[in-house]
Amino acid sequence: MSFKHIRGLAWLGEMTRRDMLAFVPAAGLAGYWFGLAGALLVVSAAVAVAWLARMPNTAPAAAQPERDPATRLPLRAEAEAVLEAALEDAAASGRGTAAFVIGLDDAEALATASGEAGFAEVMRRTAERLHGALREHDLVAQLGGGRFAVVLAPVRRADLESVLQIAARLQSAVEVPLSRDQGTVYVSAHVGFCLVSRAPARNGTAMLAAAETAADEARRFGPGAIRAYSTEIERSVHEHSELTGQVGAALEEGQIIAHFLPQLCSDTGEVSGFELVPVWLHPERGFLTSADFAPAIRAEGLQARLSEVMLYHGFSALRGWAGEGLGAATLTLPVTLDELRNPSLPERLKWDLDRFDTAPARLRVQVPETSASDSAQDIASHTLAKLAQIGCSIELAGFGNGPAPISAIRKCSVRRLRIDRSFVVHVDSDPEQQSLVAAILSLAEQLGVETLADGVASLGEHAMLAQLGCGYVQGPAVARAMAYEDTLEWIGRHRAKLQATPRLGLRKR
């Protein structure tokens, strides 16, 4: 058995065969001049040098940070560590830094509409755009849920004004339309950030968490909002958690009431109906939108009770609108998938319709597209069928942005498709958007169902949707949600505007 086959001495066999050959002449000369002792000294030195040269590196390799598979970005732990180092550097050098959290608005809907691969592509290209808007040493990390973290490498100036400019630049980079094989994707982004001077604690974990809190506040205030972390925002988050314990009493005490979002007929311009929008007139915090207290409603399981309150206000409003000549106006009630899973929902709605002597056809039940998916058919289809039998009009929200097949329109007795805002945005200027909307409208026409465009934000969008053949519209370009008393005044103003609008046609001679 040779040395190279003995565990721990295999290196010696290899060295004897190769490396030691270079020292043979030196050992011979040393033996000739200095005798055996000189030769042994040279051989010993050669063995030591060879050993050190061939010594395996036993030091553990530096662990590579874990990365997101889609974007190849580092994750939260790396962002916190880099932010920690940036804070230390800033403290030593007198410079500043900041933490940003950039989130895609409606990330869940975008992921559902694009599919796993499509959403991964959107995230990857968004990450590239963030890198392009930053310096080489700034860090971009993936937080999950359609959100990114940005750690600003220490800079000479990191005050509120300069950091706000950076936040706006990052937001602008993200919101540039993305061109894909399947069409153009429009995204909006919310941004939250935290300055060193406002951080709740001087460490990476606390500062990144503060930026996330600011991002949550930005998301609550609507698409495209930017918020800086402050103690007021922290207090607001605490107050939102307190709403969970207050929302039940607010429902019973009449603090949560209905506002009404007008809907117009595209052919005539007349008011066709209103959508119920819950608002909370909080005695201490003032006017709260549904986005403010919807999590509290879900946490307390009060969706059914909220619908009852909304219907009470809605059916009372229908009586008042009848006196204004809107006897055929409809009322749209959004319901959740959890409510559809309640088999008593049809009977409850029928009882409310009878109580207010309202024709079932005047109640539109708006259901989420997930309720029409194959996975939900065994749960929600029975309820939807019962609602249709009563005579209620089923309106399918978000069609085209979710898993519902086309066949679900028939299976669920859908009478109106709601075109999502993602298809409506820039429809007046983007040919791809026009093609998508035209395809949905053509499908609806072939199936004999009506259409409503949601979130119409400009007169140009309104005009293009009417030209394409969309039956009904709602959104800021029409009117914001308002209290019942305000709807009466708004109806009068709207009718006056219609009468003042010149009619196109042949002039009489």
Coordinates of C-alpha atoms in Angstrom, one line a residue:
M1 CA 0.0 0.0 0.0
S2 CA 1.5 3.3 -1.0
F3 CA 1.5 6.6 1.1
K4 CA -1.0 8.1 -1.2
H5 CA -3.6 5.5 -0.2
I6 CA -3.2 6.1 3.5
R7 CA -5.8 8.5 4.9
G8 CA -4.1 11.8 5.9
L9 CA -0.9 11.0 4.0
A10 CA -2.3 11.0 0.4
W11 CA -0.7 14.5 -0.1
L12 CA 2.7 13.0 0.7
G13 CA 2.5 10.5 -2.1
E14 CA 1.5 13.2 -4.6
M15 CA 4.2 15.5 -3.3
T16 CA 6.8 12.8 -3.6
R17 CA 6.0 12.1 -7.1
R18 CA 5.9 15.8 -8.3
D19 CA 6.9 18.6 -6.1
M20 CA 10.0 17.0 -4.4
L21 CA 11.6 16.5 -7.8
A22 CA 12.4 20.2 -8.0
F23 CA 14.4 20.0 -4.7
V24 CA 16.6 17.0 -5.7
P25 CA 19.4 19.1 -7.3
A26 CA 19.4 21.5 -4.3
A27 CA 19.6 18.5 -1.8
G28 CA 22.5 17.0 -3.8
L29 CA 24.5 20.2 -3.8
A30 CA 23.9 20.7 -0.1
G31 CA 25.0 17.2 0.6
Y32 CA 28.2 17.7 -1.6
W33 CA 29.2 20.9 0.2
F34 CA 27.8 20.4 3.7
G35 CA 27.4 16.6 4.0
L36 CA 24.4 14.7 5.2
A37 CA 23.3 17.4 7.7
G38 CA 23.1 19.9 4.8
A39 CA 21.1 17.6 2.6
L40 CA 18.6 16.8 5.4
L41 CA 18.2 20.5 6.1
V42 CA 17.3 21.2 2.5
V43 CA 14.9 18.3 2.4
S44 CA 13.2 19.3 5.6
A45 CA 12.7 22.9 4.3
A46 CA 11.3 21.5 1.0
V47 CA 8.9 19.3 2.9
A48 CA 7.7 22.2 5.1
V49 CA 7.2 24.5 2.1
A50 CA 5.3 21.9 0.2
W51 CA 3.1 21.2 3.2
L52 CA 2.2 24.8 3.6
A53 CA 1.6 25.2 -0.1
R54 CA -0.6 22.2 -0.3
M55 CA -2.4 22.8 3.0
P56 CA -6.2 22.7 2.3
N57 CA -8.1 25.8 3.3
T58 CA -10.1 24.8 6.3
A59 CA -11.6 28.2 7.0
P60 CA -15.3 28.2 6.4
A61 CA -16.4 29.9 3.2
A62 CA -18.3 33.1 3.7
A63 CA -22.0 32.4 3.6
Q64 CA -23.7 33.9 0.6
P65 CA -26.8 35.9 1.3
E66 CA -30.1 34.1 0.4
R67 CA -31.6 35.6 -2.7
D68 CA -35.1 35.8 -4.2
P69 CA -35.3 33.3 -7.1
A70 CA -37.3 35.6 -9.4
T71 CA -35.3 38.9 -9.0
R72 CA -32.0 37.5 -7.7
L73 CA -32.2 40.3 -5.0
P74 CA -31.1 39.8 -1.4
L75 CA -33.9 39.4 1.2
R76 CA -34.9 41.2 4.4
A77 CA -32.0 39.9 6.5
E78 CA -29.4 41.3 4.1
A79 CA -31.2 44.6 3.9
E80 CA -31.3 44.9 7.7
A81 CA -27.6 44.1 7.9
V82 CA -26.6 46.6 5.3
L83 CA -28.8 49.2 6.9
E84 CA -27.1 48.5 10.2
A85 CA -23.7 49.0 8.6
A86 CA -24.9 52.2 6.9
L87 CA -26.0 53.6 10.3
E88 CA -22.6 52.9 11.9
D89 CA -20.9 54.5 8.9
A90 CA -23.2 57.5 9.1
A91 CA -22.7 57.9 12.8
A92 CA -18.9 57.8 12.4
S93 CA -18.6 60.1 9.4
G94 CA -21.4 62.5 10.2
R95 CA -23.3 61.6 7.0
G96 CA -26.9 60.4 6.6
T97 CA -28.8 57.5 5.2
A98 CA -32.4 56.4 4.8
A99 CA -34.5 53.3 4.3
F100 CA -37.3 53.0 1.7
V101 CA -40.0 50.5 1.1
I102 CA -41.6 50.6 -2.4
G103 CA -44.7 48.5 -2.9
L104 CA -46.8 47.8 -6.0
D105 CA -50.4 48.9 -5.5
D106 CA -52.9 46.0 -6.0
A107 CA -50.0 43.5 -6.1
E108 CA -52.3 40.6 -5.4
A109 CA -54.6 41.4 -8.3
L110 CA -51.6 41.9 -10.6
A111 CA -50.2 38.5 -9.5
T112 CA -53.5 36.8 -10.2
A113 CA -53.9 38.5 -13.6
S114 CA -50.3 37.9 -14.7
G115 CA -49.8 34.4 -13.4
E116 CA -46.7 33.2 -11.5
A117 CA -44.3 33.6 -14.4
G118 CA -45.7 36.9 -15.5
F119 CA -45.6 38.4 -12.0
A120 CA -42.0 37.2 -11.6
E121 CA -41.1 39.1 -14.8
V122 CA -42.8 42.3 -13.5
M123 CA -40.9 42.0 -10.2
R124 CA -37.6 41.4 -12.0
R125 CA -38.0 44.3 -14.4
T126 CA -39.1 46.5 -11.5
A127 CA -36.0 45.6 -9.6
E128 CA -33.9 46.5 -12.7
R129 CA -35.6 49.9 -12.8
L130 CA -34.9 50.6 -9.1
H131 CA -31.3 49.7 -9.7
G132 CA -31.2 52.1 -12.6
A133 CA -32.6 55.0 -10.4
L134 CA -30.0 54.5 -7.7
R135 CA -26.2 54.7 -7.2
E136 CA -23.9 51.7 -7.4
H137 CA -23.5 51.2 -3.6
D138 CA -27.2 51.6 -2.8
L139 CA -28.9 48.3 -2.0
V140 CA -32.2 47.0 -3.4
A141 CA -33.7 44.0 -1.6
Q142 CA -36.9 41.9 -1.9
L143 CA -39.4 41.9 0.9
G144 CA -42.2 39.8 -0.6
G145 CA -45.8 40.7 -1.3
G146 CA -44.8 43.0 -4.2
R147 CA -42.5 45.1 -2.1
F148 CA -38.9 46.1 -2.3
A149 CA -36.5 47.6 0.3
V150 CA -33.9 50.3 -0.7
V151 CA -31.1 51.1 1.6
L152 CA -29.4 54.4 0.8
A153 CA -25.6 54.3 1.2
P154 CA -24.4 57.1 3.5
V155 CA -24.5 60.5 1.8
R156 CA -23.6 64.0 2.8
R157 CA -27.2 65.2 2.8
A158 CA -30.2 63.0 3.8
D159 CA -32.8 65.5 5.0
L160 CA -36.5 65.3 4.4
E161 CA -36.4 67.3 1.1
S162 CA -33.7 65.3 -0.6
V163 CA -35.1 62.0 0.5
L164 CA -38.5 63.0 -0.7
Q165 CA -37.0 63.6 -4.1
I166 CA -35.4 60.2 -4.1
A167 CA -38.7 58.6 -3.1
A168 CA -40.4 60.4 -6.0
R169 CA -37.7 59.3 -8.4
L170 CA -38.0 55.6 -7.3
Q171 CA -41.8 55.8 -7.7
S172 CA -41.5 57.3 -11.2
A173 CA -39.1 54.6 -12.2
V174 CA -41.5 51.9 -11.1
E175 CA -44.6 53.4 -12.7
V176 CA -43.3 53.5 -16.3
P177 CA -45.6 51.1 -18.2
L178 CA -44.1 47.7 -18.8
S179 CA -44.2 46.3 -22.3
R180 CA -44.6 42.5 -22.4
D181 CA -45.6 40.0 -25.1
Q182 CA -49.1 39.8 -23.5
G183 CA -49.4 43.6 -23.7
T184 CA -48.6 46.7 -21.6
V185 CA -48.8 46.5 -17.8
Y186 CA -49.6 49.6 -15.9
V187 CA -48.5 49.7 -12.3
S188 CA -48.7 52.3 -9.5
A189 CA -46.5 52.2 -6.4
H190 CA -46.7 53.5 -2.9
V191 CA -43.5 54.5 -1.0
G192 CA -42.7 54.7 2.7
F193 CA -39.4 55.9 4.0
C194 CA -37.6 56.5 7.3
L195 CA -34.9 59.1 8.1
V196 CA -32.2 58.4 10.6
S197 CA -33.4 61.4 12.7
R198 CA -36.9 59.9 12.9
A199 CA -36.0 56.2 13.4
P200 CA -37.6 54.7 16.5
A201 CA -34.2 53.0 17.3
R202 CA -30.7 53.2 15.7
N203 CA -30.6 49.7 14.3
G204 CA -31.3 48.2 10.9
T205 CA -34.3 46.1 12.0
A206 CA -36.2 49.0 13.7
M207 CA -35.5 51.4 10.8
L208 CA -36.7 49.1 8.1
A209 CA -39.8 48.3 10.1
A210 CA -40.5 52.0 10.4
A211 CA -40.2 52.4 6.6
E212 CA -42.7 49.5 6.3
T213 CA -45.1 51.2 8.6
A214 CA -44.9 54.4 6.5
A215 CA -45.5 52.3 3.4
D216 CA -48.6 50.7 5.0
E217 CA -49.9 54.2 5.7
A218 CA -49.1 55.3 2.1
R219 CA -51.1 52.2 0.7
R220 CA -54.1 53.1 2.9
F221 CA -54.2 56.6 1.3
G222 CA -54.6 55.3 -2.2
P223 CA -52.5 54.5 -5.2
G224 CA -49.3 56.4 -5.7
A225 CA -49.0 57.9 -2.1
I226 CA -45.7 58.6 -0.4
R227 CA -45.3 58.8 3.4
A228 CA -42.4 59.5 5.7
Y229 CA -42.3 57.7 9.1
S230 CA -43.2 59.8 12.1
T231 CA -44.5 59.3 15.6
E232 CA -47.9 60.4 14.2
I233 CA -47.9 57.5 11.8
E234 CA -47.0 55.1 14.6
R235 CA -49.8 56.5 16.6
S236 CA -52.1 56.1 13.6
V237 CA -51.2 52.4 13.3
H238 CA -51.9 51.9 17.0
E239 CA -55.3 53.6 16.5
H240 CA -56.1 51.3 13.6
S241 CA -55.5 48.3 15.8
E242 CA -57.9 49.9 18.3
L243 CA -60.6 50.1 15.7
T244 CA -61.0 46.3 15.9
G245 CA -62.5 46.7 19.4
Q246 CA -64.7 49.6 18.4
V247 CA -66.1 48.6 15.1
G248 CA -68.9 46.4 16.5
A249 CA -70.3 49.2 18.7
A250 CA -69.9 51.7 15.8
L251 CA -72.2 49.5 13.6
E252 CA -74.9 49.3 16.3
E253 CA -74.7 53.0 17.2
G254 CA -75.1 54.2 13.7
Q255 CA -71.6 55.7 13.3
I256 CA -71.0 53.6 10.1
I257 CA -73.3 54.7 7.3
A258 CA -73.6 54.4 3.6
H259 CA -72.3 56.7 1.0
F260 CA -73.3 56.4 -2.6
L261 CA -71.2 56.2 -5.8
P262 CA -73.1 57.3 -8.9
Q263 CA -73.2 55.2 -12.0
L264 CA -74.1 56.6 -15.5
C265 CA -75.5 55.1 -18.6
S266 CA -73.0 55.7 -21.4
D267 CA -75.8 55.9 -24.1
T268 CA -78.0 58.6 -22.4
G269 CA -75.7 60.1 -19.7
E270 CA -78.5 59.5 -17.2
V271 CA -78.0 58.3 -13.7
S272 CA -78.6 54.5 -13.7
G273 CA -77.8 53.6 -10.1
F274 CA -75.5 53.9 -7.1
E275 CA -73.0 51.6 -5.4
L276 CA -73.0 51.3 -1.6
V277 CA -69.8 52.6 0.0
P278 CA -69.5 52.3 3.8
V279 CA -67.9 55.2 5.8
W280 CA -67.3 55.6 9.5
L281 CA -68.1 58.9 11.1
H282 CA -65.8 58.3 14.1
P283 CA -66.4 60.6 17.1
E284 CA -62.7 61.2 17.7
R285 CA -61.0 60.5 14.4
G286 CA -63.5 62.0 12.0
F287 CA -64.3 60.6 8.6
L288 CA -62.9 57.1 7.9
T289 CA -63.1 55.3 4.6
S290 CA -63.8 51.6 4.2
A291 CA -60.1 51.1 3.6
D292 CA -59.5 52.3 7.1
F293 CA -61.8 49.9 8.9
A294 CA -62.2 47.0 6.5
P295 CA -59.5 44.9 8.3
A296 CA -61.4 45.5 11.6
I297 CA -64.6 44.4 10.0
R298 CA -63.0 41.2 8.7
A299 CA -61.2 40.5 12.1
E300 CA -64.5 40.7 13.9
G301 CA -66.5 38.7 11.4
L302 CA -69.0 41.5 10.8
Q303 CA -69.2 41.5 7.0
A304 CA -72.8 40.2 7.2
R305 CA -73.9 42.8 9.7
L306 CA -72.2 45.6 7.7
S307 CA -74.2 44.5 4.6
E308 CA -77.4 44.7 6.6
V309 CA -76.6 48.3 7.7
M310 CA -75.7 49.2 4.1
L311 CA -78.9 47.8 2.7
Y312 CA -81.0 49.7 5.3
H313 CA -79.5 53.0 4.2
G314 CA -79.6 51.9 0.5
F315 CA -83.2 50.9 0.4
S316 CA -84.2 54.1 2.3
A317 CA -82.3 56.1 -0.4
L318 CA -84.1 54.3 -3.2
R319 CA -87.4 55.6 -1.9
G320 CA -86.0 59.1 -1.9
W321 CA -84.6 58.9 -5.4
A322 CA -87.9 57.6 -6.7
G323 CA -89.3 61.0 -5.7
E324 CA -86.6 62.6 -7.9
G325 CA -87.7 60.7 -10.9
L326 CA -85.1 57.8 -10.5
G327 CA -87.7 55.1 -9.9
A328 CA -85.6 52.6 -11.9
A329 CA -82.2 53.3 -10.3
T330 CA -80.4 50.3 -9.1
L331 CA -78.4 49.7 -5.9
T332 CA -75.1 47.8 -6.0
L333 CA -74.1 45.8 -2.9
P334 CA -70.6 44.4 -2.8
V335 CA -70.4 41.1 -1.0
T336 CA -67.4 39.0 0.0
L337 CA -66.7 35.3 -0.8
D338 CA -67.2 34.6 2.9
E339 CA -70.7 36.0 2.7
L340 CA -71.4 33.9 -0.4
R341 CA -70.5 30.9 1.6
N342 CA -73.3 31.6 4.0
P343 CA -76.4 29.7 2.7
S344 CA -78.7 32.0 4.5
L345 CA -77.7 35.1 2.5
P346 CA -80.4 34.8 -0.2
E347 CA -83.2 34.5 2.4
R348 CA -81.8 37.5 4.3
L349 CA -81.7 39.6 1.2
K350 CA -85.2 38.5 0.2
W351 CA -86.5 39.5 3.6
D352 CA -84.9 43.0 3.3
L353 CA -86.4 43.4 -0.2
D354 CA -89.9 42.5 1.1
R355 CA -89.5 44.8 4.1
F356 CA -88.7 47.8 2.0
D357 CA -91.1 46.8 -0.8
T358 CA -88.3 46.9 -3.4
A359 CA -88.2 44.9 -6.6
P360 CA -85.3 42.4 -6.6
A361 CA -84.2 43.5 -10.0
R362 CA -83.2 46.8 -8.5
L363 CA -80.5 45.1 -6.3
R364 CA -77.2 44.3 -7.9
V365 CA -75.1 41.9 -5.9
Q366 CA -71.5 42.5 -6.8
V367 CA -69.4 39.3 -6.2
P368 CA -65.6 38.9 -6.5
E369 CA -64.3 37.0 -9.4
T370 CA -62.9 34.4 -7.1
S371 CA -66.4 33.4 -6.3
A372 CA -66.8 32.2 -9.9
S373 CA -63.6 30.2 -10.0
D374 CA -63.7 26.4 -10.3
S375 CA -62.3 26.0 -6.8
A376 CA -65.2 28.0 -5.4
Q377 CA -68.0 26.6 -7.4
D378 CA -69.0 23.9 -4.9
I379 CA -69.2 26.6 -2.2
A380 CA -70.6 29.7 -3.8
S381 CA -72.5 28.5 -6.8
H382 CA -75.6 27.4 -4.7
T383 CA -75.8 30.9 -3.1
L384 CA -75.4 32.6 -6.5
A385 CA -78.1 30.5 -8.1
K386 CA -80.5 31.3 -5.2
L387 CA -79.8 35.0 -5.6
A388 CA -80.5 34.8 -9.3
Q389 CA -83.8 32.9 -8.6
I390 CA -84.9 35.7 -6.3
G391 CA -84.4 38.1 -9.1
C392 CA -81.3 39.9 -8.0
S393 CA -78.8 41.0 -10.7
I394 CA -75.4 39.3 -10.3
E395 CA -72.4 41.6 -11.1
L396 CA -69.0 39.9 -11.5
A397 CA -66.2 42.2 -10.4
G398 CA -62.7 42.2 -11.8
F399 CA -63.4 39.9 -14.8
G400 CA -60.1 39.1 -16.7
N401 CA -57.9 39.7 -13.6
G402 CA -58.6 36.4 -11.9
P403 CA -59.1 32.6 -12.2
A404 CA -62.8 32.7 -13.3
P405 CA -63.4 30.9 -16.6
I406 CA -65.6 32.4 -19.3
S407 CA -68.1 29.6 -18.6
A408 CA -68.6 31.0 -15.1
I409 CA -70.6 33.9 -16.6
R410 CA -73.3 31.4 -17.5
K411 CA -72.9 29.1 -14.5
C412 CA -73.2 32.0 -12.0
S413 CA -76.1 33.8 -13.9
V414 CA -74.0 36.9 -14.3
R415 CA -75.9 39.8 -15.7
R416 CA -73.2 42.5 -15.7
L417 CA -69.4 42.4 -16.0
R418 CA -67.4 45.0 -14.1
I419 CA -64.3 46.0 -16.1
D420 CA -61.4 46.5 -13.7
R421 CA -59.6 49.8 -13.3
S422 CA -56.4 48.1 -14.6
F423 CA -58.1 47.9 -18.1
V424 CA -59.6 51.3 -17.9
V425 CA -56.4 53.3 -17.1
H426 CA -55.1 55.2 -20.2
V427 CA -57.7 53.5 -22.4
D428 CA -58.1 56.9 -24.2
S429 CA -54.5 56.9 -25.3
D430 CA -53.2 53.3 -25.3
P431 CA -54.2 51.1 -28.3
E432 CA -53.5 48.0 -26.4
Q433 CA -55.8 49.0 -23.6
Q434 CA -58.5 49.7 -26.2
S435 CA -58.0 46.3 -27.7
L436 CA -58.4 44.6 -24.4
V437 CA -61.5 46.5 -23.4
A438 CA -63.0 46.0 -26.9
A439 CA -62.4 42.2 -26.5
I440 CA -64.2 42.2 -23.1
L441 CA -67.1 44.2 -24.5
S442 CA -67.4 41.9 -27.5
L443 CA -67.5 38.9 -25.3
A444 CA -70.1 40.5 -23.1
E445 CA -72.2 41.3 -26.1
Q446 CA -72.1 37.8 -27.4
L447 CA -73.1 36.4 -24.0
G448 CA -75.9 39.0 -23.6
V449 CA -74.6 40.6 -20.4
E450 CA -74.1 44.3 -19.5
T451 CA -70.8 46.0 -18.8
L452 CA -69.7 48.6 -16.3
A453 CA -66.2 50.3 -16.3
D454 CA -64.9 51.0 -12.8
G455 CA -62.6 53.7 -11.7
V456 CA -63.0 56.0 -14.7
A457 CA -60.7 58.9 -13.8
S458 CA -60.9 61.3 -16.8
L459 CA -63.3 62.6 -19.4
G460 CA -61.1 61.1 -22.1
E461 CA -61.4 57.6 -20.6
H462 CA -65.2 58.1 -20.3
A463 CA -65.5 59.2 -23.9
M464 CA -63.4 56.3 -25.2
L465 CA -65.3 53.7 -23.2
A466 CA -68.6 55.1 -24.6
Q467 CA -67.3 54.9 -28.1
L468 CA -66.1 51.3 -27.6
G469 CA -69.6 50.4 -26.4
C470 CA -69.3 50.1 -22.6
G471 CA -72.8 50.4 -21.2
Y472 CA -72.2 52.0 -17.8
V473 CA -69.4 53.9 -16.0
Q474 CA -68.4 55.0 -12.5
G475 CA -65.4 56.7 -11.0
P476 CA -63.9 60.1 -10.1
A477 CA -64.7 61.5 -13.6
V478 CA -68.4 60.9 -12.8
A479 CA -68.5 61.7 -9.1
R480 CA -67.0 60.7 -5.8
A481 CA -69.1 58.7 -3.3
M482 CA -71.3 61.0 -1.3
A483 CA -73.9 61.1 1.5
Y484 CA -77.6 60.6 0.5
E485 CA -78.4 64.3 1.0
D486 CA -75.6 65.3 -1.3
T487 CA -76.8 62.9 -4.0
L488 CA -80.1 64.9 -4.4
E489 CA -78.2 68.1 -5.1
W490 CA -75.7 66.3 -7.4
I491 CA -78.6 64.7 -9.4
G492 CA -80.0 68.2 -10.0
R493 CA -76.6 69.6 -11.2
H494 CA -76.0 66.6 -13.4
R495 CA -79.4 66.9 -15.1
A496 CA -78.8 70.6 -15.7
K497 CA -75.5 69.8 -17.3
L498 CA -77.1 67.2 -19.6
Q499 CA -79.7 69.7 -20.7
A500 CA -77.0 72.2 -21.5
T501 CA -75.0 69.7 -23.6
P502 CA -75.6 70.3 -27.3
R503 CA -77.2 67.4 -29.2
L504 CA -75.5 66.1 -32.3
G505 CA -77.7 65.6 -35.4
L506 CA -79.2 67.3 -38.4
R507 CA -80.3 70.9 -38.0
K508 CA -83.9 71.5 -38.8
R509 CA -84.6 74.0 -41.6

